[in-house]
Amino acid sequence: MYTIHGALGSPYSMKMRSLLRYRRITHVWSHGSHMQQLAAEKSLPPVIPVIEYPDVSFRNDSTPVLYDLEERHEERSVVPPDPAQAFIAHLLEDFADEWLTKAMFGYRWLEEVDQVQMSRWLSFDALKGGGLEASQGMAKHFRERQVGRMGIVGCTAENFALIEDSTRRVMQALEDHVVNEHYLFGTRPSLAEISIYGQFSQLGVDPTAQAMMRADYPYTFRWMLHVDDMSGIEGDWDAADSSFKPVVEVLMAEFGRVYVPFLLANEAAAEAGEDTFSIDVEGLPYSQGTFKYQLKCLRELRHRYGKLDADTRAKVDPILAQNNCLEFLQ
Ligand SMILES: N[C@@H](CCC(=O)N[C@@H](CS)C(=O)NCC(=O)O)C(=O)O
């Protein structure tokens, strides 16, 4: 049995819960309050969720854990068997984890209404009782801490026009798609949908973002609730020779529009030893602190592209090239 030490207010915790539910990997959901401490005790990076394995070892960082579970459990994989589809699914997974999370953080911590509601609820979740005074006291500190980090993670009011436009394009792409089909690479979910779900699981709860989703992307909102528990889904992958669905094309266009310049600017800043970087996407500015973790993501994308054989490249190169996504991988 696995244990997810996670939280309702953590997109990566919800991602892992959705994954384990779909994969029918026996697990319990342990809604914790000292998970960063748990991570530290186990010499892991201080991020949640922390996954406890049946052998009582502990891991975190959702993407490597997701792939590790692929090695350990064969049934109900979330990686398409066709390497071209698997590669594109990986790109979209990374995009959701690293870019869409800006929307999650920004919607949660930019506006007063969201700051108040979510700091209170997240504190309530952690304390599970103990009285209003304790949880609202904790909320105040938590809110100050998170709001203080906005600049480092790039979720500032100046950056938010781009983050919001980008999020809306992603939601519109799904809105158009999910009324016809629920998944991106077949009639079963891949790691891409599960990772998108992780971020949407928060946008669908936080006041401002939830109102936006309900008003403008109602079927995407409802879809998000389905992806939460896909344990009953029995589907097939698209045939290896089928072309990518239009929704995948639109999501890759967004990847090329915002995430490629983001990754490249972060890399250039890291190489130059600069603490911050800026990009401009179609006239909208964006800047944040330089991050080592996203350098690792970029290396991983290049490494995966480097391993593709000639037939697979022939299949992925056109969709990458059309969307400004080929050069940065080479
Ligand atoms: N790349 C990690 C990211 C996990 C992550 O950032 N978790 C957040 C909560 S959802 C966290 O623990 N942040 C640390 C903090 O708030 O100090 C993953 O995929 O699991």
mmCIF file of N, CA, C and O and ligand atoms in Angstrom, residues 7 9-16 35-36 45-50 60-65 93 97-98 101 104-105 108 142 145-146 149 195 199 202 293 296-297, ligand 1:
data_model
loop_
_atom_site.group_PDB
_atom_site.id
_atom_site.type_symbol
_atom_site.label_atom_id
_atom_site.label_comp_id
_atom_site.label_asym_id
_atom_site.label_seq_id
_atom_site.Cartn_x
_atom_site.Cartn_y
_atom_site.Cartn_z
ATOM 1 N N ALA A 7 -2.153 17.269 0.378
ATOM 2 C CA ALA A 7 -3.141 18.236 0.862
ATOM 3 C C ALA A 7 -4.104 18.594 -0.266
ATOM 4 O O ALA A 7 -3.726 18.595 -1.442
ATOM 5 N N GLY A 9 -5.161 21.432 -0.920
ATOM 6 C CA GLY A 9 -4.768 22.702 -1.531
ATOM 7 C C GLY A 9 -3.462 22.621 -2.304
ATOM 8 O O GLY A 9 -2.905 23.654 -2.675
ATOM 9 N N SER A 10 -2.979 21.417 -2.555
ATOM 10 C CA SER A 10 -1.699 21.235 -3.252
ATOM 11 C C SER A 10 -1.948 20.587 -4.609
ATOM 12 O O SER A 10 -2.401 19.440 -4.688
ATOM 13 N N PRO A 11 -1.665 21.305 -5.698
ATOM 14 C CA PRO A 11 -1.968 20.761 -7.026
ATOM 15 C C PRO A 11 -1.249 19.446 -7.304
ATOM 16 O O PRO A 11 -1.816 18.544 -7.933
ATOM 17 N N TYR A 12 -0.014 19.324 -6.812
ATOM 18 C CA TYR A 12 0.751 18.103 -7.102
ATOM 19 C C TYR A 12 0.245 16.933 -6.261
ATOM 20 O O TYR A 12 0.381 15.783 -6.656
ATOM 21 N N SER A 13 -0.340 17.230 -5.118
ATOM 22 C CA SER A 13 -0.947 16.156 -4.326
ATOM 23 C C SER A 13 -2.176 15.619 -5.052
ATOM 24 O O SER A 13 -2.388 14.406 -5.143
ATOM 25 N N MET A 14 -2.979 16.532 -5.589
ATOM 26 C CA MET A 14 -4.194 16.107 -6.287
ATOM 27 C C MET A 14 -3.845 15.367 -7.583
ATOM 28 O O MET A 14 -4.525 14.425 -7.979
ATOM 29 N N LYS A 15 -2.762 15.810 -8.206
ATOM 30 C CA LYS A 15 -2.268 15.112 -9.403
ATOM 31 C C LYS A 15 -1.942 13.655 -9.055
ATOM 32 O O LYS A 15 -2.354 12.727 -9.745
ATOM 33 N N MET A 16 -1.196 13.454 -7.964
ATOM 34 C CA MET A 16 -0.785 12.092 -7.607
ATOM 35 C C MET A 16 -1.983 11.247 -7.175
ATOM 36 O O MET A 16 -2.038 10.059 -7.447
ATOM 37 N N MET A 35 4.101 18.135 6.315
ATOM 38 C CA MET A 35 4.704 17.345 5.241
ATOM 39 C C MET A 35 6.081 17.834 4.845
ATOM 40 O O MET A 35 6.929 17.044 4.441
ATOM 41 N N GLN A 36 6.302 19.153 4.965
ATOM 42 C CA GLN A 36 7.644 19.647 4.642
ATOM 43 C C GLN A 36 8.654 19.118 5.655
ATOM 44 O O GLN A 36 9.783 18.796 5.308
ATOM 45 N N PRO A 45 13.649 16.969 -1.036
ATOM 46 C CA PRO A 45 13.379 18.405 -1.211
ATOM 47 C C PRO A 45 12.099 18.787 -0.453
ATOM 48 O O PRO A 45 11.189 17.950 -0.324
ATOM 49 N N PRO A 46 12.021 20.029 0.027
ATOM 50 C CA PRO A 46 10.885 20.403 0.894
ATOM 51 C C PRO A 46 9.606 20.699 0.122
ATOM 52 O O PRO A 46 9.044 21.784 0.223
ATOM 53 N N VAL A 47 9.159 19.746 -0.673
ATOM 54 C CA VAL A 47 7.910 19.956 -1.430
ATOM 55 C C VAL A 47 6.945 18.801 -1.201
ATOM 56 O O VAL A 47 7.353 17.692 -0.847
ATOM 57 N N ILE A 48 5.673 19.107 -1.401
ATOM 58 C CA ILE A 48 4.642 18.089 -1.210
ATOM 59 C C ILE A 48 3.943 17.811 -2.534
ATOM 60 O O ILE A 48 3.937 18.667 -3.416
ATOM 61 N N PRO A 49 3.397 16.628 -2.707
ATOM 62 C CA PRO A 49 3.239 15.579 -1.706
ATOM 63 C C PRO A 49 4.511 14.765 -1.518
ATOM 64 O O PRO A 49 5.402 14.767 -2.345
ATOM 65 N N VAL A 50 4.512 14.030 -0.392
ATOM 66 C CA VAL A 50 5.538 13.019 -0.148
ATOM 67 C C VAL A 50 4.832 11.675 -0.303
ATOM 68 O O VAL A 50 3.755 11.460 0.266
ATOM 69 N N ASN A 60 9.564 12.190 -3.223
ATOM 70 C CA ASN A 60 8.689 13.256 -3.717
ATOM 71 C C ASN A 60 9.212 13.777 -5.039
ATOM 72 O O ASN A 60 10.200 13.259 -5.567
ATOM 73 N N ASP A 61 8.512 14.745 -5.566
ATOM 74 C CA ASP A 61 8.665 15.292 -6.919
ATOM 75 C C ASP A 61 7.824 14.428 -7.853
ATOM 76 O O ASP A 61 8.211 13.323 -8.225
ATOM 77 N N SER A 62 6.653 14.947 -8.192
ATOM 78 C CA SER A 62 5.617 14.114 -8.808
ATOM 79 C C SER A 62 6.014 13.487 -10.142
ATOM 80 O O SER A 62 5.629 12.345 -10.413
ATOM 81 N N THR A 63 6.781 14.194 -10.973
ATOM 82 C CA THR A 63 7.078 13.637 -12.297
ATOM 83 C C THR A 63 7.968 12.395 -12.211
ATOM 84 O O THR A 63 7.607 11.338 -12.750
ATOM 85 N N PRO A 64 9.132 12.457 -11.524
ATOM 86 C CA PRO A 64 9.910 11.217 -11.391
ATOM 87 C C PRO A 64 9.164 10.107 -10.655
ATOM 88 O O PRO A 64 9.325 8.929 -10.992
ATOM 89 N N VAL A 65 8.319 10.469 -9.700
ATOM 90 C CA VAL A 65 7.555 9.416 -8.999
ATOM 91 C C VAL A 65 6.578 8.768 -9.988
ATOM 92 O O VAL A 65 6.425 7.544 -10.032
ATOM 93 N N GLU A 93 2.848 17.527 -19.951
ATOM 94 C CA GLU A 93 2.893 17.315 -18.501
ATOM 95 C C GLU A 93 3.805 18.352 -17.848
ATOM 96 O O GLU A 93 3.470 18.971 -16.832
ATOM 97 N N ASP A 97 2.859 21.363 -15.152
ATOM 98 C CA ASP A 97 3.511 21.429 -13.835
ATOM 99 C C ASP A 97 4.247 22.750 -13.625
ATOM 100 O O ASP A 97 4.256 23.288 -12.516
ATOM 101 N N GLU A 98 4.905 23.214 -14.658
ATOM 102 C CA GLU A 98 5.819 24.348 -14.462
ATOM 103 C C GLU A 98 5.261 25.691 -14.918
ATOM 104 O O GLU A 98 5.686 26.722 -14.423
ATOM 105 N N THR A 101 1.099 26.199 -13.311
ATOM 106 C CA THR A 101 1.125 26.427 -11.869
ATOM 107 C C THR A 101 1.271 27.912 -11.523
ATOM 108 O O THR A 101 0.908 28.338 -10.428
ATOM 109 N N MET A 104 -2.182 28.949 -10.981
ATOM 110 C CA MET A 104 -2.639 28.459 -9.680
ATOM 111 C C MET A 104 -2.168 29.421 -8.576
ATOM 112 O O MET A 104 -2.956 29.901 -7.766
ATOM 113 N N PHE A 105 -0.901 29.741 -8.616
ATOM 114 C CA PHE A 105 -0.324 30.578 -7.559
ATOM 115 C C PHE A 105 -0.845 32.017 -7.646
ATOM 116 O O PHE A 105 -1.183 32.646 -6.641
ATOM 117 N N ARG A 108 -4.466 32.425 -6.663
ATOM 118 C CA ARG A 108 -4.642 32.202 -5.226
ATOM 119 C C ARG A 108 -4.159 33.378 -4.384
ATOM 120 O O ARG A 108 -4.765 33.673 -3.355
ATOM 121 N N PHE A 142 0.593 32.404 7.033
ATOM 122 C CA PHE A 142 0.721 31.671 5.779
ATOM 123 C C PHE A 142 0.507 32.613 4.588
ATOM 124 O O PHE A 142 1.279 32.608 3.623
ATOM 125 N N ARG A 145 3.507 34.838 4.081
ATOM 126 C CA ARG A 145 4.633 34.088 3.514
ATOM 127 C C ARG A 145 4.431 33.893 2.012
ATOM 128 O O ARG A 145 5.325 34.147 1.206
ATOM 129 N N GLN A 146 3.242 33.444 1.630
ATOM 130 C CA GLN A 146 2.985 33.152 0.216
ATOM 131 C C GLN A 146 3.002 34.422 -0.623
ATOM 132 O O GLN A 146 3.579 34.447 -1.697
ATOM 133 N N ARG A 149 6.293 35.637 -1.625
ATOM 134 C CA ARG A 149 7.051 34.861 -2.613
ATOM 135 C C ARG A 149 6.616 35.119 -4.057
ATOM 136 O O ARG A 149 7.175 34.534 -4.992
ATOM 137 N N SER A 195 -1.643 15.845 -15.127
ATOM 138 C CA SER A 195 -0.882 16.994 -14.659
ATOM 139 C C SER A 195 -1.694 18.296 -14.811
ATOM 140 O O SER A 195 -1.685 19.157 -13.915
ATOM 141 N N GLN A 199 -3.317 21.211 -11.567
ATOM 142 C CA GLN A 199 -3.436 22.671 -11.453
ATOM 143 C C GLN A 199 -4.905 23.095 -11.460
ATOM 144 O O GLN A 199 -5.320 23.944 -10.676
ATOM 145 N N GLN A 202 -7.113 23.148 -8.343
ATOM 146 C CA GLN A 202 -7.041 24.320 -7.461
ATOM 147 C C GLN A 202 -7.822 25.492 -8.059
ATOM 148 O O GLN A 202 -8.552 26.192 -7.365
ATOM 149 N N TYR A 293 15.402 24.436 -10.888
ATOM 150 C CA TYR A 293 14.522 23.290 -11.152
ATOM 151 C C TYR A 293 14.070 23.277 -12.617
ATOM 152 O O TYR A 293 14.016 22.229 -13.250
ATOM 153 N N LYS A 296 16.558 21.912 -14.937
ATOM 154 C CA LYS A 296 16.509 20.452 -14.920
ATOM 155 C C LYS A 296 15.402 19.953 -15.858
ATOM 156 O O LYS A 296 15.579 18.997 -16.608
ATOM 157 N N CYS A 297 14.255 20.639 -15.821
ATOM 158 C CA CYS A 297 13.142 20.259 -16.714
ATOM 159 C C CYS A 297 13.576 20.378 -18.172
ATOM 160 O O CYS A 297 13.314 19.484 -18.981
HETATM 161 N N1 LIG B 1 8.039 19.530 -8.863
HETATM 162 C C1 LIG B 1 7.334 19.205 -7.643
HETATM 163 C C2 LIG B 1 6.652 20.425 -7.139
HETATM 164 C C3 LIG B 1 5.898 20.199 -5.870
HETATM 165 C C4 LIG B 1 5.539 21.509 -5.197
HETATM 166 O O1 LIG B 1 5.965 22.579 -5.631
HETATM 167 N N2 LIG B 1 4.727 21.436 -4.146
HETATM 168 C C5 LIG B 1 4.336 22.629 -3.458
HETATM 169 C C6 LIG B 1 2.951 22.512 -2.909
HETATM 170 S S1 LIG B 1 1.793 22.091 -4.126
HETATM 171 C C7 LIG B 1 5.248 22.846 -2.295
HETATM 172 O O2 LIG B 1 5.467 21.942 -1.519
HETATM 173 N N3 LIG B 1 5.828 24.043 -2.188
HETATM 174 C C8 LIG B 1 6.786 24.331 -1.178
HETATM 175 C C9 LIG B 1 6.410 25.474 -0.322
HETATM 176 O O3 LIG B 1 5.281 25.934 -0.426
HETATM 177 O O4 LIG B 1 7.257 25.878 0.455
HETATM 178 C C10 LIG B 1 6.340 18.099 -7.924
HETATM 179 O O5 LIG B 1 6.023 17.865 -9.090
HETATM 180 O O6 LIG B 1 5.917 17.423 -6.988
#
